[in-house]
mmCIF file of C-alpha atoms in Angstrom:
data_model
loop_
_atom_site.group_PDB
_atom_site.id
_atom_site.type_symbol
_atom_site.label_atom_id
_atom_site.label_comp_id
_atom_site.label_asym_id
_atom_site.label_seq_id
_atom_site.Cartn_x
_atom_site.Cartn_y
_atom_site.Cartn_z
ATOM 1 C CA UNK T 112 116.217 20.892 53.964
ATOM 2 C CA UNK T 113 113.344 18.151 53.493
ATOM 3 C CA UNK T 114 113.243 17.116 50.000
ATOM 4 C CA UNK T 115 109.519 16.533 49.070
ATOM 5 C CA UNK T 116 106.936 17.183 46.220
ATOM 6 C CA UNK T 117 106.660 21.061 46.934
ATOM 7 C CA UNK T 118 110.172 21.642 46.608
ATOM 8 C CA UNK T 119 110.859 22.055 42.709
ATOM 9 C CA UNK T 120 114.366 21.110 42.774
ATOM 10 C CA UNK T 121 114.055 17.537 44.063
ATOM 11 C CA UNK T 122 111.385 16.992 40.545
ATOM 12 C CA UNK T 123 112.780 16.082 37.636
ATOM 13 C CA UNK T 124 112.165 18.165 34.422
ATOM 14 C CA UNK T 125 109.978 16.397 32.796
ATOM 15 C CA UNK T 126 108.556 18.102 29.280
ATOM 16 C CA UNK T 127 105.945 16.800 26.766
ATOM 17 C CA UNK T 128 106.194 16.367 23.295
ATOM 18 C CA UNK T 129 103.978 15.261 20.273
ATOM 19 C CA UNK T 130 106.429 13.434 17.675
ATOM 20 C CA UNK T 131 105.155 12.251 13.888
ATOM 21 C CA UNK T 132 107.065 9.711 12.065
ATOM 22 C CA UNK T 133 106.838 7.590 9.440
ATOM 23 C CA UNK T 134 108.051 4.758 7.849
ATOM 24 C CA UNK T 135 110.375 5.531 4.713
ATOM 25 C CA UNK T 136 108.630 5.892 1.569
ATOM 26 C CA UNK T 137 109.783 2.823 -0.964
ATOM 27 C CA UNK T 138 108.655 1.100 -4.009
ATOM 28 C CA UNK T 139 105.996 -1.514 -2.461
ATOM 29 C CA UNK T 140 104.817 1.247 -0.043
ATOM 30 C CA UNK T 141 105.182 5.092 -1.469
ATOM 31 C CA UNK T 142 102.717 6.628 0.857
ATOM 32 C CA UNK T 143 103.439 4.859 4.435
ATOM 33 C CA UNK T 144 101.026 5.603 7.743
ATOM 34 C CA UNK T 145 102.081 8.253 9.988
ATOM 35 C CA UNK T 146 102.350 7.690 13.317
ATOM 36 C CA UNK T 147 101.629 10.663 16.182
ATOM 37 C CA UNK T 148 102.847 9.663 19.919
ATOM 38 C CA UNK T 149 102.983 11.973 23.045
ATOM 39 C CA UNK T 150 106.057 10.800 24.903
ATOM 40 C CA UNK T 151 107.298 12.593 28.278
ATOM 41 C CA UNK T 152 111.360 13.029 28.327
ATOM 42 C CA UNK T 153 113.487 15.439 29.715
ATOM 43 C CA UNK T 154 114.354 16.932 26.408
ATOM 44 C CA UNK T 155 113.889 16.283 22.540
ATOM 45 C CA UNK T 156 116.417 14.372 21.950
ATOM 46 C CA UNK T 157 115.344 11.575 24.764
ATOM 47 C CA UNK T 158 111.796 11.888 23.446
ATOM 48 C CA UNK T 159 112.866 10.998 19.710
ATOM 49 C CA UNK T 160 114.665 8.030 21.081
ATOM 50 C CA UNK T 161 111.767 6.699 22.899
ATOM 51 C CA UNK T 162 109.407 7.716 20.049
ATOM 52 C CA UNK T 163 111.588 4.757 18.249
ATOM 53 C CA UNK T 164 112.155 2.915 20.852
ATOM 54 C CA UNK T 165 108.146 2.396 21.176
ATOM 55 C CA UNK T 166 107.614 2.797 17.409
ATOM 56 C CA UNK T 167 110.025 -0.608 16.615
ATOM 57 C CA UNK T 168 108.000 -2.657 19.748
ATOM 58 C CA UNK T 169 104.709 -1.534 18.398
ATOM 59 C CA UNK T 170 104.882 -1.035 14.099
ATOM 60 C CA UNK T 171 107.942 -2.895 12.982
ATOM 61 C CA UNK T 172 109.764 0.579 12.204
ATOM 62 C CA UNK T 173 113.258 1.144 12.532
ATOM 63 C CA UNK T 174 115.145 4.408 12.965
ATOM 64 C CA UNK T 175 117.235 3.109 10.091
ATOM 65 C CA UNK T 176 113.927 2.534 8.168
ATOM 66 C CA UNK T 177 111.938 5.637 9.329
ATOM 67 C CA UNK T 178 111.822 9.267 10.134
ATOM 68 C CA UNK T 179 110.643 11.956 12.073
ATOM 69 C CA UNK T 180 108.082 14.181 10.603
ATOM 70 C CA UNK T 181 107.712 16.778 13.388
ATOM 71 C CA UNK T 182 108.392 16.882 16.926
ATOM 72 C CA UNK T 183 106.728 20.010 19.117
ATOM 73 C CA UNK T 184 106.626 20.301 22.660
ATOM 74 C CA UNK T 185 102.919 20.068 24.321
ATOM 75 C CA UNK T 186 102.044 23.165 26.612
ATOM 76 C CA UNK T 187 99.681 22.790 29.247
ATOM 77 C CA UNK T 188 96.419 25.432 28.520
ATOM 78 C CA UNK T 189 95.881 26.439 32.268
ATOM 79 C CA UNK T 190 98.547 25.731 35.349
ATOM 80 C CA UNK T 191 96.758 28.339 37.910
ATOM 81 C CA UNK T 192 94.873 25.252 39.899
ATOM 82 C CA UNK T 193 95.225 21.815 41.134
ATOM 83 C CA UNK T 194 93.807 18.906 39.110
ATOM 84 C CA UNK T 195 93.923 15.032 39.539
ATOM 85 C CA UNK T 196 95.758 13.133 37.228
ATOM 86 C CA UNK T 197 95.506 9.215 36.119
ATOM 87 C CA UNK T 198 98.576 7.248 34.580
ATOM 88 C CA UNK T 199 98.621 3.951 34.040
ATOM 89 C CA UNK T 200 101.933 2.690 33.953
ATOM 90 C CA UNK T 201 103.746 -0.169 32.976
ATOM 91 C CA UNK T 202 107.501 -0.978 34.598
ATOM 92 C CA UNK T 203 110.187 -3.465 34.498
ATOM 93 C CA UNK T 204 110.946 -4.921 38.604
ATOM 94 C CA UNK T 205 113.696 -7.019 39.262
ATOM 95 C CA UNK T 206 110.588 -10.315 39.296
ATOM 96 C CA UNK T 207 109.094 -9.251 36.364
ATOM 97 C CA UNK T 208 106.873 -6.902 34.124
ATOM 98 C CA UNK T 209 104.050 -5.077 36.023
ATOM 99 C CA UNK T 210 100.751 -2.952 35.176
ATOM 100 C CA UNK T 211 100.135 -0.182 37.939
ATOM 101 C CA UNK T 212 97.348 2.832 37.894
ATOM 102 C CA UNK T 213 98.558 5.841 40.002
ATOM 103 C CA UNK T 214 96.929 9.159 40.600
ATOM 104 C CA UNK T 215 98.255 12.268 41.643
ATOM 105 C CA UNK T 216 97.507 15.879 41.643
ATOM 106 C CA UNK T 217 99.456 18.787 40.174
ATOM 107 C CA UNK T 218 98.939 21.823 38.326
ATOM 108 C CA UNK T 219 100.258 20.200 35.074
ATOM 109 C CA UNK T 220 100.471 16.309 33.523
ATOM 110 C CA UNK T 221 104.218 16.961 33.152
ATOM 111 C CA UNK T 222 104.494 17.778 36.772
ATOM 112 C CA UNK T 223 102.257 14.540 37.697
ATOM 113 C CA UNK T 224 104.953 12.462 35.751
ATOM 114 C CA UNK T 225 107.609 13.940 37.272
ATOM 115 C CA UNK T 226 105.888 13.071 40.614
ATOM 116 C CA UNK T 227 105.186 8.984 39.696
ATOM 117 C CA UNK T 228 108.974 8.885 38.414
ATOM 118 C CA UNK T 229 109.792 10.382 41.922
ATOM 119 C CA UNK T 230 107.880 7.867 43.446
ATOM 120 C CA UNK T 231 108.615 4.845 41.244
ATOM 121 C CA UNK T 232 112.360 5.163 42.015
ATOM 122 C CA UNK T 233 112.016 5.442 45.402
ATOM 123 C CA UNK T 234 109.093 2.937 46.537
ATOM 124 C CA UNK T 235 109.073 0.446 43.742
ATOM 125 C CA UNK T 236 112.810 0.755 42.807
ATOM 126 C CA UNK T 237 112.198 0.990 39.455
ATOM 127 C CA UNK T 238 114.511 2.524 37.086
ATOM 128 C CA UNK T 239 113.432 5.192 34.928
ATOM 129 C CA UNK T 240 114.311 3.558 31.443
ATOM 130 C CA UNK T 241 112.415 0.292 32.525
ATOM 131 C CA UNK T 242 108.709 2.796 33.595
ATOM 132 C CA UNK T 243 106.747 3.529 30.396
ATOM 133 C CA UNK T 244 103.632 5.310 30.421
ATOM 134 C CA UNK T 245 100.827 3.569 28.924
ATOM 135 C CA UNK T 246 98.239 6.394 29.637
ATOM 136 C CA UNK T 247 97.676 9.858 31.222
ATOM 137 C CA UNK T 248 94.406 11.891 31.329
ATOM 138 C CA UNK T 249 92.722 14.273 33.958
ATOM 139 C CA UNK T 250 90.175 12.529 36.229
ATOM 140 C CA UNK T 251 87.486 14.171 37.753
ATOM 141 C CA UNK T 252 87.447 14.143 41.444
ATOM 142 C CA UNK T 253 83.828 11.782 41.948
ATOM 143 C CA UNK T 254 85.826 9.173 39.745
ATOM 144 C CA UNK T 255 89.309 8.692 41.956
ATOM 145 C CA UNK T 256 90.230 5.440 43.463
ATOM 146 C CA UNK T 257 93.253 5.805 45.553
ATOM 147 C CA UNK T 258 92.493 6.834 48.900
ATOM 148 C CA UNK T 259 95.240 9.163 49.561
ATOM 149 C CA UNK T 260 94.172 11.159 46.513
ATOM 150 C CA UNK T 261 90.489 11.346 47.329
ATOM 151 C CA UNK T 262 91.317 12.953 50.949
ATOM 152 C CA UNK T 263 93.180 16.047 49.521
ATOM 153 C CA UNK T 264 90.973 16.294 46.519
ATOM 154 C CA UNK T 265 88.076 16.998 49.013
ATOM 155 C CA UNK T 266 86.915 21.077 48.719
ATOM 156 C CA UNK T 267 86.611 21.582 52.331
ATOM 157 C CA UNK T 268 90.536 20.309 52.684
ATOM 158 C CA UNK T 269 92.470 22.349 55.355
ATOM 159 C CA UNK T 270 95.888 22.268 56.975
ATOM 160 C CA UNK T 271 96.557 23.641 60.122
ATOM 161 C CA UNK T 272 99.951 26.532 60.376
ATOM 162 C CA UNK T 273 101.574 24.415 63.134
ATOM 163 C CA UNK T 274 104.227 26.949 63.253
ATOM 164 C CA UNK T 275 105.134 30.576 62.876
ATOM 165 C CA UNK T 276 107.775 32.955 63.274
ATOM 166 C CA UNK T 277 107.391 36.223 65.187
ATOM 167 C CA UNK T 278 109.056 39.214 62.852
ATOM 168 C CA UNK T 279 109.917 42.797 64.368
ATOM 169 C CA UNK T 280 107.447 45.163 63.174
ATOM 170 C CA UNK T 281 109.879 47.562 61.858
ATOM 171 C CA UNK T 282 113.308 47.640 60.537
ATOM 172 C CA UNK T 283 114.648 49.297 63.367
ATOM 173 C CA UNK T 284 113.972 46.954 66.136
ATOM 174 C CA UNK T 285 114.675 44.432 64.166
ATOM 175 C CA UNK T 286 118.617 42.669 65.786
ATOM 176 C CA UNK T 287 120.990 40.790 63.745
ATOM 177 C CA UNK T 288 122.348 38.703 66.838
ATOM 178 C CA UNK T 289 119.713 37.859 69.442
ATOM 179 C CA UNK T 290 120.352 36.559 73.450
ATOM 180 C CA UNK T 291 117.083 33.679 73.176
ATOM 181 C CA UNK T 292 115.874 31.547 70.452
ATOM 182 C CA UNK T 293 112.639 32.144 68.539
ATOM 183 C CA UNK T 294 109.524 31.340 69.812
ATOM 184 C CA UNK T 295 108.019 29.090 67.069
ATOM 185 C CA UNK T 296 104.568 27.937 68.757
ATOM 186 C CA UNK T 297 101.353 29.473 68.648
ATOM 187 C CA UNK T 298 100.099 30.480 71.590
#
């Protein structure tokens, strides 16, 4: 079987989650800021550890020094149609560290991630640990940039059956072992 973006076991699992931490109240500072971060992970527990591992680069806040306020997982509103996503992304190569802006379209921002990690790994050679999103959002479809993108985001987009397969019309002349092969083309 040909692995590929339609096939759902070949995407990772990717989930979304809103974390709130703080810093821990002390003498100098009893009411810290709290700090709100969507991070994509494949579970909670991953997204908590890059929550810190973000929160220490960015604030100065330790895991030792802080804690988690809440942590829920974000569901998407409406995953019945197709919409183009936007991440900017920022990833660790083997030369150095790069900024990259990648759309893609999915039904849901989750399954857009899961798509860029796909692709990351595989054109880029990236590792997942060393890709961090910087920023994901919906774009409309007047407002892509990437070619490949624009051509399916088009309404009057069609793809051709190339092949089908001829069925018996009922159960009893349907054969279990048949003499010639199917007949796949259309004729």
């Amino acid at each position: 079987m040909v692995k590929g973006i339609a096939v759902s076991d070949s995407q990772m699992k990717i989930k979304q989650f809103l974390i709130t931490g703080r810093k821990l109240p002390t003498k100098n500072e009893p009411n810290p800021g709290i700090y709100k971060m969507r991070v994509f992970a494949k579970n909670e527990i991953l997204a908590k550890s890059k929550f810190w591992y973000f929160l220490k680069r960015q604030k100065k806040v330790k895991k030792a020094n802080g804690e988690i306020l809440a942590v829920s997982e974000i569901f998407e509103k409406n995953v019945s149609n197709v919409k183009n996503y936007g991440l900017v992304v920022r990833y660790r190569s083997r030369t150095g560290i790069h900024n990259m802006y990648k759309e893609y379209r999915d039904v849901s921002v989750c399954g857009a991630v899961s798509q860029m990690y796909m692709e990351m790994s595989g054109r880029h050679r990236a590792v997942h640990d060393t890709i961090h999103i910087v920023k994901a959002a919906t774009v409309e479809t007047p407002k892509l940039r990437r070619q490949a993108t624009i051509v399916n985001a088009a309404a009057n987009t069609k793809f051709p059956k190339i092949s089908s397969t001829y069925r018996a019309s009922s159960k009893g002349l349907r054969s279990t072992f048949v003499a010639g092969r199917p007949n796949t083309t259309i004729a």
